[in-house]
Tab-separated table of C-alpha atoms in Angstrom:
chain	number	residue	atom	x	y	z
A	1377	MET	CA	-106.267	-81.787	3.309
A	1378	ASN	CA	-105.471	-82.113	6.970
A	1379	GLY	CA	-105.580	-85.884	7.171
A	1380	GLU	CA	-103.000	-87.887	9.004
A	1381	TRP	CA	-99.529	-87.992	7.466
A	1382	GLU	CA	-99.081	-90.766	4.925
A	1383	PRO	CA	-95.668	-91.724	3.556
A	1384	LYS	CA	-95.023	-90.941	-0.100
A	1385	ILE	CA	-92.952	-93.641	-1.721
A	1386	VAL	CA	-91.513	-93.530	-5.223
A	1387	ALA	CA	-91.230	-97.007	-6.745
A	1388	PHE	CA	-88.981	-97.693	-9.722
A	1389	LEU	CA	-90.304	-100.937	-11.182
A	1390	CYS	CA	-88.657	-102.854	-13.972
A	1391	TYR	CA	-90.880	-103.338	-16.993
A	1392	TRP	CA	-90.370	-107.082	-17.375
A	1393	CYS	CA	-90.885	-108.329	-13.817
A	1394	SER	CA	-91.860	-106.001	-11.017
A	1395	TYR	CA	-94.146	-103.785	-13.088
A	1396	ALA	CA	-95.903	-106.887	-14.388
A	1397	GLY	CA	-95.998	-108.179	-10.801
A	1398	ALA	CA	-97.703	-104.960	-9.724
A	1399	ASP	CA	-100.116	-105.386	-12.604
A	1400	LEU	CA	-100.868	-108.920	-11.502
A	1401	ALA	CA	-101.503	-107.713	-7.952
A	1402	GLY	CA	-103.964	-105.268	-9.476
A	1403	VAL	CA	-105.884	-107.690	-11.678
A	1404	SER	CA	-105.901	-110.243	-8.845
A	1405	ARG	CA	-107.487	-107.548	-6.639
A	1406	ILE	CA	-104.827	-107.954	-3.959
A	1407	GLN	CA	-104.940	-105.046	-1.539
A	1408	TYR	CA	-101.785	-103.063	-0.778
A	1409	PRO	CA	-101.155	-99.582	0.638
A	1410	PRO	CA	-101.783	-96.753	-1.826
A	1411	ASN	CA	-98.574	-95.011	-0.778
A	1412	ILE	CA	-96.438	-95.860	-3.781
A	1413	ARG	CA	-96.054	-93.793	-6.924
A	1414	VAL	CA	-94.897	-96.124	-9.650
A	1415	ILE	CA	-92.331	-95.139	-12.261
A	1416	ARG	CA	-91.825	-97.814	-14.887
A	1417	VAL	CA	-88.231	-98.299	-16.011
A	1418	PRO	CA	-86.807	-100.665	-18.646
A	1419	CYS	CA	-84.586	-102.507	-16.152
A	1420	SER	CA	-83.466	-102.147	-12.544
A	1421	GLY	CA	-79.987	-101.735	-14.011
A	1422	SER	CA	-81.139	-98.578	-15.756
A	1423	VAL	CA	-82.011	-96.865	-12.475
A	1424	ASN	CA	-79.399	-94.201	-11.897
A	1425	PRO	CA	-78.659	-93.617	-8.189
A	1426	LEU	CA	-79.231	-89.948	-8.988
A	1427	TYR	CA	-82.904	-90.730	-9.681
A	1428	ILE	CA	-83.204	-92.014	-6.131
A	1429	LEU	CA	-81.453	-88.961	-4.693
A	1430	LYS	CA	-83.619	-86.716	-6.834
A	1431	ALA	CA	-86.798	-88.433	-5.605
A	1432	LEU	CA	-85.714	-87.883	-1.997
A	1433	ARG	CA	-84.734	-84.314	-2.713
A	1434	GLU	CA	-88.157	-83.624	-4.185
A	1435	GLY	CA	-89.754	-84.792	-0.976
A	1436	ALA	CA	-90.312	-88.528	-1.255
A	1437	ASP	CA	-90.322	-90.188	2.155
A	1438	GLY	CA	-89.017	-93.424	0.725
A	1439	VAL	CA	-87.877	-95.046	-2.491
A	1440	LEU	CA	-88.335	-98.603	-3.682
A	1441	VAL	CA	-86.363	-100.093	-6.539
A	1442	SER	CA	-87.589	-103.454	-7.748
A	1443	GLY	CA	-86.374	-105.714	-10.525
A	1444	CYS	CA	-86.274	-109.295	-11.737
A	1445	HIS	CA	-84.842	-112.055	-9.588
A	1446	PRO	CA	-81.144	-112.803	-10.199
A	1447	GLY	CA	-80.874	-114.906	-13.325
A	1448	ASP	CA	-84.229	-113.741	-14.697
A	1449	CYS	CA	-83.221	-110.376	-16.130
A	1450	HIS	CA	-84.733	-109.754	-19.554
A	1451	TYR	CA	-81.406	-108.198	-20.499
A	1452	LEU	CA	-79.554	-111.152	-18.932
A	1453	SER	CA	-77.378	-109.282	-16.433
A	1454	GLY	CA	-78.905	-105.856	-15.752
A	1455	ASN	CA	-80.045	-106.755	-12.266
A	1456	TYR	CA	-76.624	-108.159	-11.332
A	1457	PHE	CA	-75.024	-104.819	-12.160
A	1458	ALA	CA	-77.877	-103.068	-10.356
A	1459	ARG	CA	-77.209	-105.181	-7.274
A	1460	ARG	CA	-73.576	-104.041	-7.067
A	1461	LYS	CA	-74.496	-100.429	-7.697
A	1462	PHE	CA	-77.285	-100.341	-5.134
A	1463	PHE	CA	-75.222	-102.191	-2.583
A	1464	LEU	CA	-72.827	-99.246	-2.709
A	1465	LEU	CA	-75.679	-96.745	-2.421
A	1466	HIS	CA	-77.181	-98.715	0.439
A	1467	GLU	CA	-73.864	-98.766	2.308
A	1468	LEU	CA	-73.285	-95.070	1.606
A	1469	LEU	CA	-76.699	-94.113	3.003
A	1470	ARG	CA	-76.058	-96.376	5.970
A	1471	PHE	CA	-72.734	-94.618	6.557
A	1472	LEU	CA	-74.509	-91.266	6.666
A	1473	GLY	CA	-77.061	-92.632	9.102
A	1474	LEU	CA	-79.882	-92.504	6.570
A	1475	GLU	CA	-80.762	-96.173	6.514
A	1476	GLY	CA	-84.347	-97.277	5.970
A	1477	ARG	CA	-85.511	-94.804	3.327
A	1478	VAL	CA	-84.309	-96.597	0.232
A	1479	HIS	CA	-85.421	-100.184	-0.350
A	1480	PHE	CA	-84.659	-102.811	-2.936
A	1481	SER	CA	-86.524	-105.947	-3.885
A	1482	TRP	CA	-86.790	-108.674	-6.494
A	1483	VAL	CA	-90.359	-109.343	-7.622
A	1484	SER	CA	-91.150	-111.493	-10.642
A	1485	ALA	CA	-94.118	-111.097	-13.019
A	1486	SER	CA	-95.918	-113.997	-11.360
A	1487	GLU	CA	-95.554	-112.691	-7.808
A	1488	GLY	CA	-98.554	-110.399	-7.414
A	1489	GLY	CA	-98.992	-111.393	-3.778
A	1490	ARG	CA	-95.341	-110.894	-3.077
A	1491	PHE	CA	-95.449	-107.438	-4.655
A	1492	ALA	CA	-98.294	-106.446	-2.336
A	1493	GLN	CA	-96.343	-107.804	0.608
A	1494	VAL	CA	-93.179	-105.878	-0.348
A	1495	VAL	CA	-95.156	-102.645	-0.666
A	1496	GLN	CA	-96.778	-103.356	2.696
A	1497	GLU	CA	-93.393	-103.912	4.372
A	1498	VAL	CA	-91.730	-100.913	2.762
A	1499	THR	CA	-94.638	-98.626	3.611
A	1500	GLU	CA	-94.559	-99.750	7.222
A	1501	ALA	CA	-90.784	-99.331	7.441
A	1502	VAL	CA	-90.976	-95.796	6.053
A	1503	ARG	CA	-93.991	-94.958	8.215
A	1504	ARG	CA	-92.025	-95.922	11.324
A	1505	LEU	CA	-89.285	-93.440	10.344
A	1506	GLY	CA	-91.780	-90.607	9.938
A	1507	PRO	CA	-91.609	-87.815	7.355
A	1508	GLN	CA	-88.321	-87.612	5.536
A	1509	LYS	CA	-86.542	-84.435	6.603
A	1510	ALA	CA	-82.901	-84.958	5.668
A	1511	PHE	CA	-83.382	-83.980	2.050
A	1512	SER	CA	-86.531	-81.949	2.297
A	1513	GLU	CA	-86.072	-79.560	5.150
A	1514	GLU	CA	-84.512	-76.261	4.239
A	1515	ILE	CA	-81.638	-75.713	6.599
A	1516	ASP	CA	-79.864	-72.408	6.285
A	1517	THR	CA	-76.279	-73.134	5.371
A	1518	TYR	CA	-74.803	-70.137	7.072
A	1519	VAL	CA	-76.531	-70.436	10.419
A	1520	ARG	CA	-74.613	-73.582	11.130
A	1521	ASP	CA	-71.285	-72.288	9.923
A	1522	GLY	CA	-68.367	-72.336	12.304
A	1523	ASN	CA	-69.482	-75.434	14.146
A	1524	SER	CA	-67.067	-77.751	12.462
A	1525	SER	CA	-66.299	-80.894	14.323
A	1526	SER	CA	-63.144	-82.587	13.251
A	1527	ILE	CA	-62.066	-86.151	13.010
A	1528	GLY	CA	-58.415	-86.885	13.025
B	441	MET	CA	-37.058	-84.936	0.358
B	442	TYR	CA	-35.747	-86.361	-2.912
B	443	GLU	CA	-35.844	-82.886	-4.457
B	444	THR	CA	-32.278	-83.011	-5.771
B	445	GLU	CA	-32.877	-86.386	-7.343
B	446	ILE	CA	-36.174	-85.369	-8.965
B	447	ARG	CA	-34.624	-82.140	-10.298
B	448	HIS	CA	-31.632	-83.972	-11.704
B	449	LEU	CA	-33.804	-86.585	-13.390
B	450	SER	CA	-36.224	-83.972	-14.704
B	451	GLY	CA	-33.340	-81.919	-16.109
B	452	GLU	CA	-32.063	-84.940	-18.000
B	453	LEU	CA	-35.506	-85.714	-19.363
B	454	LEU	CA	-36.086	-82.152	-20.542
B	455	GLU	CA	-32.647	-81.771	-22.089
B	456	SER	CA	-32.815	-85.045	-23.969
B	457	GLY	CA	-36.073	-83.843	-25.485
B	458	ASP	CA	-37.788	-87.002	-24.279
B	459	VAL	CA	-40.527	-84.970	-22.629
B	460	GLU	CA	-41.990	-81.531	-23.263
B	461	GLY	CA	-42.583	-80.720	-19.645
B	462	ILE	CA	-42.593	-81.956	-16.085
B	463	VAL	CA	-45.823	-81.873	-14.104
B	464	GLY	CA	-44.587	-81.247	-10.586
B	465	TYR	CA	-44.899	-79.039	-7.547
B	466	ALA	CA	-43.594	-75.505	-7.096
B	467	PRO	CA	-43.659	-73.501	-3.873
B	468	GLY	CA	-47.111	-72.146	-3.125
B	469	PRO	CA	-47.993	-68.595	-2.159
B	470	LEU	CA	-47.929	-69.387	1.569
B	471	PRO	CA	-45.232	-70.984	3.692
B	472	LEU	CA	-45.652	-74.774	3.851
B	473	SER	CA	-47.739	-74.865	0.718
B	474	ALA	CA	-47.257	-76.048	-2.840
B	475	GLN	CA	-48.876	-75.504	-6.187
B	476	PRO	CA	-48.900	-77.596	-9.342
B	477	PHE	CA	-46.523	-76.403	-12.014
B	478	LEU	CA	-45.670	-77.438	-15.549
B	479	PHE	CA	-41.894	-77.101	-15.802
B	480	ARG	CA	-40.918	-76.496	-19.437
B	481	THR	CA	-37.221	-75.541	-19.172
B	482	SER	CA	-34.344	-76.781	-17.044
B	483	SER	CA	-33.869	-73.313	-15.584
B	484	GLU	CA	-37.308	-73.490	-14.004
B	485	LEU	CA	-36.418	-76.709	-12.240
B	486	GLN	CA	-34.744	-74.918	-9.330
B	487	ASN	CA	-38.307	-74.218	-8.259
B	488	LEU	CA	-39.343	-77.875	-8.271
B	489	ILE	CA	-40.107	-79.087	-4.761
B	490	PHE	CA	-41.376	-82.202	-3.126
B	491	ASN	CA	-42.252	-82.241	0.543
B	492	SER	CA	-45.095	-83.108	2.857
B	493	PHE	CA	-47.275	-80.233	1.755
B	494	CYS	CA	-47.706	-81.425	-1.834
B	495	GLY	CA	-51.223	-82.612	-1.205
B	496	MET	CA	-52.935	-82.029	-4.523
B	497	ASN	CA	-53.161	-84.962	-6.864
B	498	LEU	CA	-51.104	-84.159	-9.958
B	499	ALA	CA	-52.953	-86.712	-12.081
B	500	ARG	CA	-55.734	-84.121	-12.085
B	501	TYR	CA	-53.595	-81.915	-14.325
B	502	LEU	CA	-52.883	-84.648	-16.862
B	503	VAL	CA	-56.504	-84.683	-18.001
B	504	ALA	CA	-56.375	-80.882	-18.200
B	505	LEU	CA	-53.444	-80.885	-20.663
B	506	PRO	CA	-54.448	-80.059	-24.235
B	507	LYS	CA	-54.784	-83.030	-26.581
B	508	SER	CA	-52.007	-81.591	-28.717
B	509	ALA	CA	-49.527	-81.685	-25.835
B	510	GLY	CA	-46.623	-84.056	-26.289
B	511	ARG	CA	-45.079	-86.454	-23.827
B	512	VAL	CA	-44.792	-85.188	-20.264
B	513	ALA	CA	-43.213	-86.501	-17.123
B	514	ILE	CA	-45.111	-86.432	-13.855
B	515	VAL	CA	-43.959	-86.495	-10.259
B	516	ALA	CA	-46.127	-89.176	-8.671
B	517	LYS	CA	-46.470	-90.220	-5.065
B	518	GLY	CA	-48.493	-93.324	-4.247
B	519	CYS	CA	-51.940	-91.826	-4.727
B	520	ASP	CA	-50.974	-89.881	-7.867
B	521	ALA	CA	-49.714	-93.115	-9.412
B	522	ARG	CA	-52.938	-94.881	-8.437
B	523	ALA	CA	-54.960	-92.062	-9.993
B	524	ILE	CA	-52.843	-92.313	-13.172
B	525	THR	CA	-53.537	-96.049	-13.260
B	526	VAL	CA	-57.291	-95.445	-13.095
B	527	LEU	CA	-57.023	-92.773	-15.801
B	528	LEU	CA	-55.050	-95.203	-17.985
B	529	LYS	CA	-57.711	-97.872	-17.429
B	530	GLU	CA	-60.398	-95.377	-18.379
B	531	ARG	CA	-58.371	-94.275	-21.414
B	532	GLN	CA	-58.181	-90.670	-20.352
B	533	VAL	CA	-54.396	-90.553	-20.736
B	534	GLU	CA	-52.015	-92.437	-23.006
B	535	ARG	CA	-49.201	-94.450	-21.497
B	536	GLU	CA	-46.823	-93.574	-24.359
B	537	LYS	CA	-47.231	-89.876	-23.611
B	538	LEU	CA	-46.346	-90.290	-19.981
B	539	PHE	CA	-43.161	-90.716	-18.006
B	540	ILE	CA	-43.879	-91.424	-14.354
B	541	ILE	CA	-41.325	-90.356	-11.769
B	542	GLY	CA	-42.410	-92.379	-8.752
B	543	VAL	CA	-41.720	-90.871	-5.346
B	544	PRO	CA	-42.141	-92.820	-2.109
B	545	CYS	CA	-44.331	-90.630	0.057
B	546	LEU	CA	-44.043	-89.958	3.768
B	547	GLY	CA	-47.564	-88.625	4.027
B	548	MET	CA	-48.997	-85.144	3.907
B	549	LEU	CA	-49.035	-82.902	6.940
B	550	ASP	CA	-51.863	-80.667	8.028
B	551	ARG	CA	-50.529	-77.121	7.881
B	552	LYS	CA	-53.369	-75.766	10.014
B	553	ARG	CA	-52.883	-78.247	12.833
B	554	LEU	CA	-49.114	-77.656	12.756
B	555	SER	CA	-49.350	-73.879	12.916
B	556	ALA	CA	-52.013	-74.040	15.615
B	557	ARG	CA	-49.506	-75.870	17.785
B	558	PHE	CA	-46.188	-74.360	16.725
B	559	GLY	CA	-47.061	-70.978	15.224
B	560	GLU	CA	-45.365	-69.859	12.015
B	561	LEU	CA	-43.244	-72.632	10.596
B	562	ARG	CA	-40.882	-72.951	7.694
B	563	GLU	CA	-39.909	-76.016	5.729
B	564	GLY	CA	-36.576	-76.523	7.499
B	565	ASP	CA	-38.314	-76.669	10.872
B	566	ILE	CA	-39.864	-80.024	10.158
B	567	GLU	CA	-38.039	-83.306	9.939
B	568	PHE	CA	-39.334	-86.843	9.538
B	569	ARG	CA	-37.840	-89.557	11.703
B	570	GLY	CA	-39.622	-92.869	11.393
B	571	GLU	CA	-43.008	-92.573	13.049
B	572	LYS	CA	-41.968	-89.343	14.727
B	573	LEU	CA	-41.882	-85.817	13.477
B	574	ILE	CA	-39.212	-83.446	14.736
B	575	VAL	CA	-40.575	-79.909	14.749
B	576	ARG	CA	-37.942	-77.325	15.729
B	577	GLY	CA	-36.138	-80.030	17.643
B	578	GLU	CA	-39.245	-81.192	19.483
B	579	PRO	CA	-40.299	-84.762	18.724
B	580	VAL	CA	-44.045	-85.310	18.238
B	581	ALA	CA	-46.088	-88.238	16.972
B	582	LEU	CA	-46.308	-88.194	13.194
B	583	LEU	CA	-49.887	-89.480	13.246
B	584	GLU	CA	-50.982	-86.429	15.176
B	585	PHE	CA	-50.251	-84.094	12.268
B	586	LEU	CA	-50.735	-86.393	9.316
B	587	ASP	CA	-53.864	-86.001	7.188
B	588	TRP	CA	-56.219	-88.820	8.099
B	589	THR	CA	-56.239	-90.102	4.528
B	590	CYS	CA	-52.447	-90.438	4.712
B	591	ALA	CA	-52.497	-92.047	8.137
B	592	ARG	CA	-54.476	-94.947	6.674
B	593	CYS	CA	-52.641	-95.024	3.305
B	594	ARG	CA	-51.744	-98.480	2.041
B	595	TYR	CA	-49.658	-97.367	-0.898
B	596	PRO	CA	-47.044	-94.790	0.136
B	597	ARG	CA	-44.931	-96.407	-2.586
B	598	PRO	CA	-46.302	-95.806	-6.091
B	599	PRO	CA	-47.687	-99.006	-7.635
B	600	LEU	CA	-46.829	-97.721	-11.132
B	601	PHE	CA	-43.713	-95.833	-12.260
B	602	ASP	CA	-41.035	-95.625	-14.917
B	603	VAL	CA	-38.365	-94.701	-12.446
B	604	LEU	CA	-38.510	-94.626	-8.681
B	605	VAL	CA	-36.451	-92.021	-6.825
B	606	GLY	CA	-35.104	-92.597	-3.336
B	607	GLU	CA	-34.460	-96.002	-1.914
B	608	GLY	CA	-36.511	-95.591	1.250
B	609	THR	CA	-39.988	-96.999	0.850
B	610	ARG	CA	-42.097	-96.311	3.847
B	611	GLU	CA	-44.233	-99.117	5.149
B	612	PRO	CA	-47.900	-98.248	5.712
B	613	LEU	CA	-48.342	-96.805	9.191
B	614	THR	CA	-50.023	-98.865	11.834
B	615	GLY	CA	-51.516	-97.980	15.154
B	616	GLY	CA	-53.347	-94.870	14.005
B	617	THR	CA	-57.033	-94.605	14.692
B	618	ASP	CA	-58.824	-94.691	11.385
B	619	GLY	CA	-61.263	-91.769	11.288
B	620	LEU	CA	-63.553	-93.818	9.067
B	621	LEU	CA	-63.753	-96.762	11.424
B	622	ARG	CA	-64.341	-94.443	14.342
B	623	LEU	CA	-67.364	-93.004	12.591
B	624	TRP	CA	-68.772	-96.453	11.866
B	625	GLU	CA	-68.583	-97.164	15.578
B	626	LEU	CA	-71.002	-94.329	16.320
B	627	SER	CA	-74.751	-94.835	16.239
B	628	ALA	CA	-76.638	-94.029	13.037
B	629	GLU	CA	-78.190	-90.963	14.724
B	630	LYS	CA	-74.750	-89.634	15.718
B	631	ARG	CA	-73.401	-90.202	12.244
B	632	TRP	CA	-76.286	-88.315	10.708
B	633	GLU	CA	-75.811	-85.510	13.222
B	634	PHE	CA	-72.167	-85.302	12.183
B	635	PHE	CA	-72.806	-85.426	8.439
B	636	SER	CA	-75.815	-83.107	8.410
B	637	LEU	CA	-73.779	-80.540	10.293
B	638	GLU	CA	-70.747	-80.912	8.061
B	639	LEU	CA	-72.576	-81.035	4.745
B	640	SER	CA	-74.877	-78.137	5.598
B	641	ARG	CA	-71.746	-75.978	5.767
B	642	CYS	CA	-70.861	-76.734	2.145
B	643	ILE	CA	-71.006	-73.627	-0.065
B	644	ARG	CA	-70.860	-75.774	-3.213
B	645	CYS	CA	-67.804	-74.108	-4.695
B	646	TYR	CA	-66.947	-77.507	-6.259
B	647	ALA	CA	-63.311	-77.150	-5.245
B	648	CYS	CA	-63.436	-80.809	-4.146
B	649	ARG	CA	-64.643	-81.921	-7.536
B	650	ASN	CA	-62.145	-79.742	-9.352
B	651	ALA	CA	-59.268	-81.130	-7.299
B	652	CYS	CA	-60.320	-84.722	-7.936
B	653	PRO	CA	-58.353	-86.619	-10.595
B	654	MET	CA	-61.345	-88.883	-11.213
B	655	CYS	CA	-63.851	-86.044	-11.701
B	656	TYR	CA	-63.055	-85.300	-15.310
B	657	CYS	CA	-66.608	-85.193	-16.731
B	658	ARG	CA	-66.937	-82.239	-19.073
B	659	GLU	CA	-70.454	-81.705	-17.794
B	660	CYS	CA	-71.064	-82.528	-14.156
B	661	PHE	CA	-74.503	-83.820	-13.127
B	662	VAL	CA	-74.717	-81.183	-10.436
B	663	GLU	CA	-74.564	-78.370	-12.948
B	664	LEU	CA	-77.175	-79.769	-15.300
B	665	GLN	CA	-80.243	-77.599	-15.696
B	666	ARG	CA	-82.406	-80.244	-17.247
B	667	PRO	CA	-82.861	-82.554	-15.468
B	668	LEU	CA	-82.070	-80.485	-12.419
B	669	PHE	CA	-80.677	-82.868	-9.824
B	670	ALA	CA	-79.608	-80.219	-7.346
B	671	HIS	CA	-80.436	-76.550	-7.149
B	672	PRO	CA	-77.269	-74.439	-7.442
B	673	ALA	CA	-77.934	-72.555	-4.205
B	674	PRO	CA	-76.434	-74.345	-1.223
B	675	SER	CA	-78.849	-76.009	1.158
B	676	LEU	CA	-78.484	-79.271	2.993
B	677	LYS	CA	-80.715	-81.218	0.633
B	678	ASP	CA	-78.957	-80.072	-2.511
B	679	ASN	CA	-75.562	-80.489	-0.870
B	680	LEU	CA	-76.542	-84.055	-0.054
B	681	VAL	CA	-77.486	-84.773	-3.654
B	682	PHE	CA	-74.136	-83.383	-4.783
B	683	HIS	CA	-71.966	-85.203	-2.269
B	684	LEU	CA	-73.834	-88.507	-2.456
B	685	GLY	CA	-74.024	-88.319	-6.245
B	686	ARG	CA	-70.315	-87.572	-6.463
B	687	ALA	CA	-69.499	-90.395	-4.070
B	688	MET	CA	-71.554	-92.804	-6.186
B	689	HIS	CA	-69.693	-91.704	-9.311
B	690	LEU	CA	-66.457	-92.434	-7.493
B	691	GLY	CA	-67.537	-95.841	-6.215
B	692	GLY	CA	-64.688	-98.206	-7.045
B	693	ARG	CA	-62.702	-95.352	-8.603
B	694	CYS	CA	-61.632	-93.217	-5.647
B	695	VAL	CA	-57.930	-93.673	-4.879
B	696	GLU	CA	-58.304	-92.171	-1.395
B	697	CYS	CA	-55.763	-89.375	-1.961
B	698	GLY	CA	-57.666	-86.806	0.081
B	699	ALA	CA	-57.046	-84.026	-2.462
B	700	CYS	CA	-60.751	-83.106	-2.352
B	701	GLU	CA	-60.643	-82.570	1.361
B	702	ARG	CA	-57.479	-80.457	1.244
B	703	ALA	CA	-59.102	-78.299	-1.426
B	704	CYS	CA	-62.200	-77.609	0.685
B	705	PRO	CA	-62.149	-73.988	1.857
B	706	LEU	CA	-64.490	-74.855	4.729
B	707	GLY	CA	-62.560	-77.848	5.976
B	708	ILE	CA	-65.438	-80.274	5.454
B	709	PRO	CA	-64.183	-83.891	5.548
B	710	VAL	CA	-65.624	-84.682	2.116
B	711	ALA	CA	-63.190	-87.538	1.480
B	712	LEU	CA	-65.003	-89.582	4.126
B	713	LEU	CA	-67.829	-90.420	1.732
B	714	THR	CA	-65.689	-91.594	-1.154
B	715	CYS	CA	-63.229	-93.377	1.135
B	716	ALA	CA	-66.116	-95.149	2.864
B	717	LEU	CA	-67.199	-96.485	-0.516
B	718	SER	CA	-63.646	-97.522	-1.382
B	719	GLU	CA	-63.617	-99.442	1.876
B	720	VAL	CA	-66.897	-101.193	0.984
B	721	VAL	CA	-65.538	-102.059	-2.461
B	722	ARG	CA	-62.323	-103.392	-0.929
B	723	GLU	CA	-64.178	-105.504	1.582
B	724	HIS	CA	-66.977	-106.914	-0.566
B	725	PHE	CA	-65.686	-106.801	-4.123
B	726	ALA	CA	-61.990	-107.383	-3.337
B	727	PHE	CA	-60.931	-104.450	-5.469
B	728	GLU	CA	-58.723	-101.430	-4.946
B	729	ALA	CA	-58.755	-98.609	-7.469
B	730	GLY	CA	-55.514	-97.854	-9.277
B	731	VAL	CA	-53.481	-100.716	-7.924
B	732	SER	CA	-53.490	-102.905	-10.987
B	733	LEU	CA	-53.843	-102.237	-14.700
B	734	GLU	CA	-55.427	-105.641	-15.224
B	735	ALA	CA	-58.180	-105.865	-12.583
B	736	GLU	CA	-61.683	-105.230	-13.922
B	737	PRO	CA	-63.497	-102.171	-12.481
B	738	PRO	CA	-65.884	-103.511	-9.813
B	739	LEU	CA	-69.050	-101.975	-11.219
B	740	LEU	CA	-68.452	-103.358	-14.697
B	741	VAL	CA	-68.451	-106.950	-13.528
B	742	TYR	CA	-70.579	-109.011	-11.155
B	743	ARG	CA	-70.633	-112.295	-9.328
B	744	GLU	CA	-73.642	-114.455	-8.694
B	745	ASP	CA	-72.847	-114.481	-4.992
B	746	ASP	CA	-72.565	-110.713	-4.572
B	747	PRO	CA	-73.957	-109.357	-1.297
B	748	ASP	CA	-77.766	-109.380	-1.418
B	749	ALA	CA	-78.850	-109.282	2.222
B	750	PHE	CA	-80.068	-105.714	1.707
B	751	ILE	CA	-82.595	-106.802	-0.954
B	752	ARG	CA	-86.081	-107.937	-0.009
């Protein structure tokens, strides 16, 4: 199809909160952009940073990871560990100059409206950045060889 | 530097039968280079060296020793001792089977930068004098030829040892421009330009991973076939998955030794990623890897007031 470009966003939603929140948005007939592809996970703490990298590598324009609010984790502390882990990933991506592709949010099972709003915001943020090329564009390794810049 | 003392001590250890071998450095195949060596007899010890070209992290070779190996001694500069501390915390090595010969480190020199300026050099041509380096009688700034990881080193003196050789403990250098901080000062676009250029040159030989004392996984995620996280053929996107994935695995574990970067045949500054994370961990989680045997690893604990501004 030759329609206008639409961002593809992979969303890792925790089973106990955000996935239920998405469900609530659905049954409440709240409209949100159809750009997310939902992957249900047991807990935001179970999301391996490699999953996020893999999603980007396979061509996702953005990634959203969403879990329970702090203190509400079904497994008591999974989201606290997730927060530390994803803070590091967030800072690492920022260091590389790749900020804005990977998003994190807390959405509870009762926040259908909030879920729709988060998806709206994330979709808009990713749309502003345009298609994701860092991970998806094939760049020939050897063409660029010899152009090392050094820091001292 | 301290060679006589290390040799003497190592000889005593070997002869008393206290240890089966000494993990140390021997001269490498090129001038101004070193290679790791397991010294088993006192006669081999004449080959034991320690100078400013001993850049690989010897803790790497502790995890490679067979399980049946007995007690060994290891020559440890600051970063080796920090790596040993992390390995002890992670129960990869046993304290009882280890004798740590701590060596205060003056920092590692960049052979390529030195020979570009001075041509062929030999060990005797270089002399340390405070924050200056005397090369063939000509004084130059030490920071100019020091590896950037060493220029920002906070632990030239090993934080863990059984015996410390030499009385001089160098203070951390000041006044150098931290390569990491300089990068942070650039715009996001410039940083991406820099990293996409550098990482697209990676041929994925995994020399960085193999040189890393913390990369001891038997099966590395990057070589898994199922799930396939990164295709084995080098391309920027797969290189990114490898380097970002590796950096994430080293979050809160990297001891900032720079061994990965020295091992890189293409001269890619790979240590930037892991050191950047160590900096984040230091700043926000008040933790430094390998400094204390008691402190809890930062990703195994949490606080209710951890940074959360990045979460919607």
